[in-house]
Amino acid sequence: MADPKKTADTRKPAGPAEKKANRRGAARLAAVQALYQMDIAGAGINDIFAEFESHWLGNEVEGDTYLPAEAAFFRDVVSGVVRDQKKLDPLIDEALSKGWPLKRIEAILRAVLRAGAYELEHRKDVPGRVVVSEYVDVANAFVDREETGMVNAVLDQIGRQFRGDEFGRG
């Protein structure tokens, strides 16, 4: 598995909107990593916030400088997924192919799907198709194309439930 902390786009942003987008993209990547770590290691949310905000977000680690992330956005996604996981998981299960429940999906993909589903439901300030595209890109840092296609299909289906006006029903 590629080191996802090294996969973020390191281009210099052209303007304020692009800078905000890059900071949010870095926050999404960090949120997925944090959720993965919580799932695998059983780490608590306060420990995760402390570790990511002091060691990863916008700092140099082992010679690599990571993009600064929008910390408030990072915290919102992670805490929102933790708070709403019991509601999000059945939605994701329903959107997955029959015979492949969420518990059978790799932990990193569970984190991507949970974060994307949370953002589709709660972050109406971000266009739904942008949310789907961003999480497909995050998934691409960890898995191959076939699995990113599954992320796209599942999040698109969830987007239609929460934002039918943006995605079109059906």
PDB file of C-alpha atoms in Angstrom:
ATOM      1  CA  MET A   1       0.000   0.000   0.000  1.00  0.00           C
ATOM      2  CA  ALA A   2       1.343   3.414  -0.945  1.00  0.00           C
ATOM      3  CA  ASP A   3       2.160   5.870   1.822  1.00  0.00           C
ATOM      4  CA  PRO A   4      -0.910   8.108   1.504  1.00  0.00           C
ATOM      5  CA  LYS A   5       0.698  10.946   3.414  1.00  0.00           C
ATOM      6  CA  LYS A   6       3.042  11.339   0.456  1.00  0.00           C
ATOM      7  CA  THR A   7       0.370  11.250  -2.252  1.00  0.00           C
ATOM      8  CA  ALA A   8      -1.246  14.630  -1.702  1.00  0.00           C
ATOM      9  CA  ASP A   9      -0.934  17.138  -4.510  1.00  0.00           C
ATOM     10  CA  THR A  10       1.990  19.432  -3.681  1.00  0.00           C
ATOM     11  CA  ARG A  11       1.465  22.019  -6.442  1.00  0.00           C
ATOM     12  CA  LYS A  12       1.463  25.646  -5.349  1.00  0.00           C
ATOM     13  CA  PRO A  13      -2.147  26.857  -5.426  1.00  0.00           C
ATOM     14  CA  ALA A  14      -2.976  29.696  -7.797  1.00  0.00           C
ATOM     15  CA  GLY A  15      -5.540  31.543  -5.727  1.00  0.00           C
ATOM     16  CA  PRO A  16      -7.612  31.534  -2.539  1.00  0.00           C
ATOM     17  CA  ALA A  17     -10.278  29.118  -3.849  1.00  0.00           C
ATOM     18  CA  GLU A  18      -7.669  26.613  -5.025  1.00  0.00           C
ATOM     19  CA  LYS A  19      -5.721  27.012  -1.773  1.00  0.00           C
ATOM     20  CA  LYS A  20      -8.885  26.234   0.212  1.00  0.00           C
ATOM     21  CA  ALA A  21      -9.584  23.218  -2.035  1.00  0.00           C
ATOM     22  CA  ASN A  22      -6.067  21.862  -1.514  1.00  0.00           C
ATOM     23  CA  ARG A  23      -6.340  22.344   2.254  1.00  0.00           C
ATOM     24  CA  ARG A  24      -9.675  20.513   2.225  1.00  0.00           C
ATOM     25  CA  GLY A  25      -8.243  17.734   0.070  1.00  0.00           C
ATOM     26  CA  ALA A  26      -5.414  17.325   2.574  1.00  0.00           C
ATOM     27  CA  ALA A  27      -7.987  17.330   5.393  1.00  0.00           C
ATOM     28  CA  ARG A  28      -9.973  14.566   3.655  1.00  0.00           C
ATOM     29  CA  LEU A  29      -6.872  12.439   3.191  1.00  0.00           C
ATOM     30  CA  ALA A  30      -5.897  12.959   6.839  1.00  0.00           C
ATOM     31  CA  ALA A  31      -9.460  12.209   7.999  1.00  0.00           C
ATOM     32  CA  VAL A  32      -9.480   8.896   6.121  1.00  0.00           C
ATOM     33  CA  GLN A  33      -6.096   7.996   7.613  1.00  0.00           C
ATOM     34  CA  ALA A  34      -7.326   8.921  11.089  1.00  0.00           C
ATOM     35  CA  LEU A  35     -10.520   6.875  10.706  1.00  0.00           C
ATOM     36  CA  TYR A  36      -8.467   3.942   9.425  1.00  0.00           C
ATOM     37  CA  GLN A  37      -6.137   4.186  12.408  1.00  0.00           C
ATOM     38  CA  MET A  38      -9.092   4.339  14.787  1.00  0.00           C
ATOM     39  CA  ASP A  39     -10.639   1.265  13.135  1.00  0.00           C
ATOM     40  CA  ILE A  40      -7.451  -0.829  13.053  1.00  0.00           C
ATOM     41  CA  ALA A  41      -5.691   0.235  16.255  1.00  0.00           C
ATOM     42  CA  GLY A  42      -8.739   1.154  18.296  1.00  0.00           C
ATOM     43  CA  ALA A  43      -7.311   4.623  18.927  1.00  0.00           C
ATOM     44  CA  GLY A  44      -9.613   7.169  20.574  1.00  0.00           C
ATOM     45  CA  ILE A  45     -10.725  10.346  18.868  1.00  0.00           C
ATOM     46  CA  ASN A  46      -8.866  12.703  21.235  1.00  0.00           C
ATOM     47  CA  ASP A  47      -5.610  10.783  20.741  1.00  0.00           C
ATOM     48  CA  ILE A  48      -6.128  10.861  16.972  1.00  0.00           C
ATOM     49  CA  PHE A  49      -6.762  14.620  16.960  1.00  0.00           C
ATOM     50  CA  ALA A  50      -3.679  15.254  19.074  1.00  0.00           C
ATOM     51  CA  GLU A  51      -1.449  13.023  16.933  1.00  0.00           C
ATOM     52  CA  PHE A  52      -2.606  14.300  13.562  1.00  0.00           C
ATOM     53  CA  GLU A  53      -2.671  17.958  14.497  1.00  0.00           C
ATOM     54  CA  SER A  54       0.750  17.902  16.149  1.00  0.00           C
ATOM     55  CA  HIS A  55       2.619  15.485  13.881  1.00  0.00           C
ATOM     56  CA  TRP A  56       1.014  15.226  10.442  1.00  0.00           C
ATOM     57  CA  LEU A  57      -1.043  18.199   9.322  1.00  0.00           C
ATOM     58  CA  GLY A  58       1.266  20.601   7.499  1.00  0.00           C
ATOM     59  CA  ASN A  59       4.474  19.376   9.152  1.00  0.00           C
ATOM     60  CA  GLU A  60       7.642  17.704   8.030  1.00  0.00           C
ATOM     61  CA  VAL A  61       7.832  14.006   8.904  1.00  0.00           C
ATOM     62  CA  GLU A  62      10.814  11.836   8.011  1.00  0.00           C
ATOM     63  CA  GLY A  63      12.018  14.414   5.503  1.00  0.00           C
ATOM     64  CA  ASP A  64       8.675  14.880   3.726  1.00  0.00           C
ATOM     65  CA  THR A  65       6.586  18.021   4.112  1.00  0.00           C
ATOM     66  CA  TYR A  66       2.853  17.376   4.102  1.00  0.00           C
ATOM     67  CA  LEU A  67       0.292  19.858   2.864  1.00  0.00           C
ATOM     68  CA  PRO A  68      -1.391  21.907   5.546  1.00  0.00           C
ATOM     69  CA  ALA A  69      -4.940  20.709   6.070  1.00  0.00           C
ATOM     70  CA  GLU A  70      -7.974  22.674   7.088  1.00  0.00           C
ATOM     71  CA  ALA A  71      -8.011  21.502  10.716  1.00  0.00           C
ATOM     72  CA  ALA A  72     -11.645  22.409  11.404  1.00  0.00           C
ATOM     73  CA  PHE A  73     -12.759  20.453   8.327  1.00  0.00           C
ATOM     74  CA  PHE A  74     -10.589  17.476   9.393  1.00  0.00           C
ATOM     75  CA  ARG A  75     -12.113  17.533  12.894  1.00  0.00           C
ATOM     76  CA  ASP A  76     -15.658  17.848  11.517  1.00  0.00           C
ATOM     77  CA  VAL A  77     -15.331  14.848   9.205  1.00  0.00           C
ATOM     78  CA  VAL A  78     -13.649  12.597  11.787  1.00  0.00           C
ATOM     79  CA  SER A  79     -15.943  13.518  14.670  1.00  0.00           C
ATOM     80  CA  GLY A  80     -19.012  13.395  12.405  1.00  0.00           C
ATOM     81  CA  VAL A  81     -18.193   9.891  11.192  1.00  0.00           C
ATOM     82  CA  VAL A  82     -17.590   8.725  14.757  1.00  0.00           C
ATOM     83  CA  ARG A  83     -20.866  10.312  15.930  1.00  0.00           C
ATOM     84  CA  ASP A  84     -22.971   9.048  12.980  1.00  0.00           C
ATOM     85  CA  GLN A  85     -21.294   5.702  12.228  1.00  0.00           C
ATOM     86  CA  LYS A  86     -24.294   3.647  13.380  1.00  0.00           C
ATOM     87  CA  LYS A  87     -26.431   5.550  10.873  1.00  0.00           C
ATOM     88  CA  LEU A  88     -23.841   5.676   8.052  1.00  0.00           C
ATOM     89  CA  ASP A  89     -22.855   2.003   8.031  1.00  0.00           C
ATOM     90  CA  PRO A  90     -26.341   0.667   7.113  1.00  0.00           C
ATOM     91  CA  LEU A  91     -26.591   3.258   4.314  1.00  0.00           C
ATOM     92  CA  ILE A  92     -23.244   2.127   2.924  1.00  0.00           C
ATOM     93  CA  ASP A  93     -24.186  -1.543   3.346  1.00  0.00           C
ATOM     94  CA  GLU A  94     -27.351  -0.934   1.341  1.00  0.00           C
ATOM     95  CA  ALA A  95     -25.376   0.766  -1.452  1.00  0.00           C
ATOM     96  CA  LEU A  96     -22.771  -2.010  -1.650  1.00  0.00           C
ATOM     97  CA  SER A  97     -23.224  -5.047  -3.887  1.00  0.00           C
ATOM     98  CA  LYS A  98     -25.199  -7.792  -2.237  1.00  0.00           C
ATOM     99  CA  GLY A  99     -22.876 -10.322  -0.656  1.00  0.00           C
ATOM    100  CA  TRP A 100     -20.252  -7.667   0.154  1.00  0.00           C
ATOM    101  CA  PRO A 101     -21.297  -6.070   3.417  1.00  0.00           C
ATOM    102  CA  LEU A 102     -19.246  -3.202   4.785  1.00  0.00           C
ATOM    103  CA  LYS A 103     -17.568  -5.462   7.343  1.00  0.00           C
ATOM    104  CA  ARG A 104     -15.988  -7.439   4.440  1.00  0.00           C
ATOM    105  CA  ILE A 105     -14.547  -4.306   2.810  1.00  0.00           C
ATOM    106  CA  GLU A 106     -10.925  -3.360   3.540  1.00  0.00           C
ATOM    107  CA  ALA A 107     -10.586  -1.016   6.531  1.00  0.00           C
ATOM    108  CA  ILE A 108      -9.151   1.799   4.405  1.00  0.00           C
ATOM    109  CA  LEU A 109     -12.132   1.636   2.032  1.00  0.00           C
ATOM    110  CA  ARG A 110     -14.528   1.589   4.988  1.00  0.00           C
ATOM    111  CA  ALA A 111     -12.906   4.828   6.147  1.00  0.00           C
ATOM    112  CA  VAL A 112     -13.219   6.396   2.674  1.00  0.00           C
ATOM    113  CA  LEU A 113     -16.875   5.385   2.329  1.00  0.00           C
ATOM    114  CA  ARG A 114     -17.794   6.546   5.829  1.00  0.00           C
ATOM    115  CA  ALA A 115     -16.106   9.934   5.378  1.00  0.00           C
ATOM    116  CA  GLY A 116     -17.686  10.425   1.956  1.00  0.00           C
ATOM    117  CA  ALA A 117     -21.148   9.428   3.173  1.00  0.00           C
ATOM    118  CA  TYR A 118     -20.840  11.760   6.162  1.00  0.00           C
ATOM    119  CA  GLU A 119     -19.822  14.667   3.959  1.00  0.00           C
ATOM    120  CA  LEU A 120     -22.625  13.998   1.463  1.00  0.00           C
ATOM    121  CA  GLU A 121     -25.182  14.100   4.248  1.00  0.00           C
ATOM    122  CA  HIS A 122     -23.843  16.959   6.358  1.00  0.00           C
ATOM    123  CA  ARG A 123     -21.550  19.220   4.307  1.00  0.00           C
ATOM    124  CA  LYS A 124     -24.045  20.880   1.980  1.00  0.00           C
ATOM    125  CA  ASP A 125     -21.504  23.688   1.495  1.00  0.00           C
ATOM    126  CA  VAL A 126     -19.543  21.309  -0.758  1.00  0.00           C
ATOM    127  CA  PRO A 127     -21.136  20.236  -4.072  1.00  0.00           C
ATOM    128  CA  GLY A 128     -22.037  16.534  -3.992  1.00  0.00           C
ATOM    129  CA  ARG A 129     -20.139  15.613  -7.151  1.00  0.00           C
ATOM    130  CA  VAL A 130     -17.042  17.293  -5.693  1.00  0.00           C
ATOM    131  CA  VAL A 131     -17.383  15.135  -2.569  1.00  0.00           C
ATOM    132  CA  VAL A 132     -17.598  11.953  -4.656  1.00  0.00           C
ATOM    133  CA  SER A 133     -14.662  12.973  -6.847  1.00  0.00           C
ATOM    134  CA  GLU A 134     -12.491  13.932  -3.871  1.00  0.00           C
ATOM    135  CA  TYR A 135     -13.050  10.620  -2.089  1.00  0.00           C
ATOM    136  CA  VAL A 136     -12.407   8.663  -5.290  1.00  0.00           C
ATOM    137  CA  ASP A 137      -9.075  10.523  -5.439  1.00  0.00           C
ATOM    138  CA  VAL A 138      -8.370   9.697  -1.782  1.00  0.00           C
ATOM    139  CA  ALA A 139      -9.192   6.026  -2.418  1.00  0.00           C
ATOM    140  CA  ASN A 140      -6.837   6.103  -5.408  1.00  0.00           C
ATOM    141  CA  ALA A 141      -3.970   6.808  -3.003  1.00  0.00           C
ATOM    142  CA  PHE A 142      -4.580   3.433  -1.352  1.00  0.00           C
ATOM    143  CA  VAL A 143      -6.178   0.954  -3.763  1.00  0.00           C
ATOM    144  CA  ASP A 144      -6.437   0.041  -7.440  1.00  0.00           C
ATOM    145  CA  ARG A 145      -8.833   1.309 -10.058  1.00  0.00           C
ATOM    146  CA  GLU A 146     -11.466  -1.408  -9.629  1.00  0.00           C
ATOM    147  CA  GLU A 147     -11.930  -0.495  -5.981  1.00  0.00           C
ATOM    148  CA  THR A 148     -12.047   3.239  -6.715  1.00  0.00           C
ATOM    149  CA  GLY A 149     -14.865   2.465  -9.151  1.00  0.00           C
ATOM    150  CA  MET A 150     -16.741   0.836  -6.277  1.00  0.00           C
ATOM    151  CA  VAL A 151     -16.156   3.954  -4.132  1.00  0.00           C
ATOM    152  CA  ASN A 152     -17.535   6.103  -6.958  1.00  0.00           C
ATOM    153  CA  ALA A 153     -20.631   3.908  -7.402  1.00  0.00           C
ATOM    154  CA  VAL A 154     -21.420   3.669  -3.677  1.00  0.00           C
ATOM    155  CA  LEU A 155     -20.944   7.378  -2.973  1.00  0.00           C
ATOM    156  CA  ASP A 156     -22.920   8.304  -6.092  1.00  0.00           C
ATOM    157  CA  GLN A 157     -25.828   6.169  -4.856  1.00  0.00           C
ATOM    158  CA  ILE A 158     -25.625   7.731  -1.381  1.00  0.00           C
ATOM    159  CA  GLY A 159     -25.394  11.191  -2.962  1.00  0.00           C
ATOM    160  CA  ARG A 160     -28.660  10.519  -4.794  1.00  0.00           C
ATOM    161  CA  GLN A 161     -30.326   9.744  -1.447  1.00  0.00           C
ATOM    162  CA  PHE A 162     -29.099  12.873   0.330  1.00  0.00           C
ATOM    163  CA  ARG A 163     -28.909  15.270  -2.618  1.00  0.00           C
ATOM    164  CA  GLY A 164     -31.330  14.109  -5.243  1.00  0.00           C
ATOM    165  CA  ASP A 165     -31.567  17.644  -6.606  1.00  0.00           C
ATOM    166  CA  GLU A 166     -27.824  17.675  -7.381  1.00  0.00           C
ATOM    167  CA  PHE A 167     -27.448  14.110  -8.641  1.00  0.00           C
ATOM    168  CA  GLY A 168     -30.865  13.553 -10.167  1.00  0.00           C
ATOM    169  CA  ARG A 169     -32.973  10.731  -8.836  1.00  0.00           C
ATOM    170  CA  GLY A 170     -32.711   7.295 -10.348  1.00  0.00           C
TER     171      GLY A 170
END
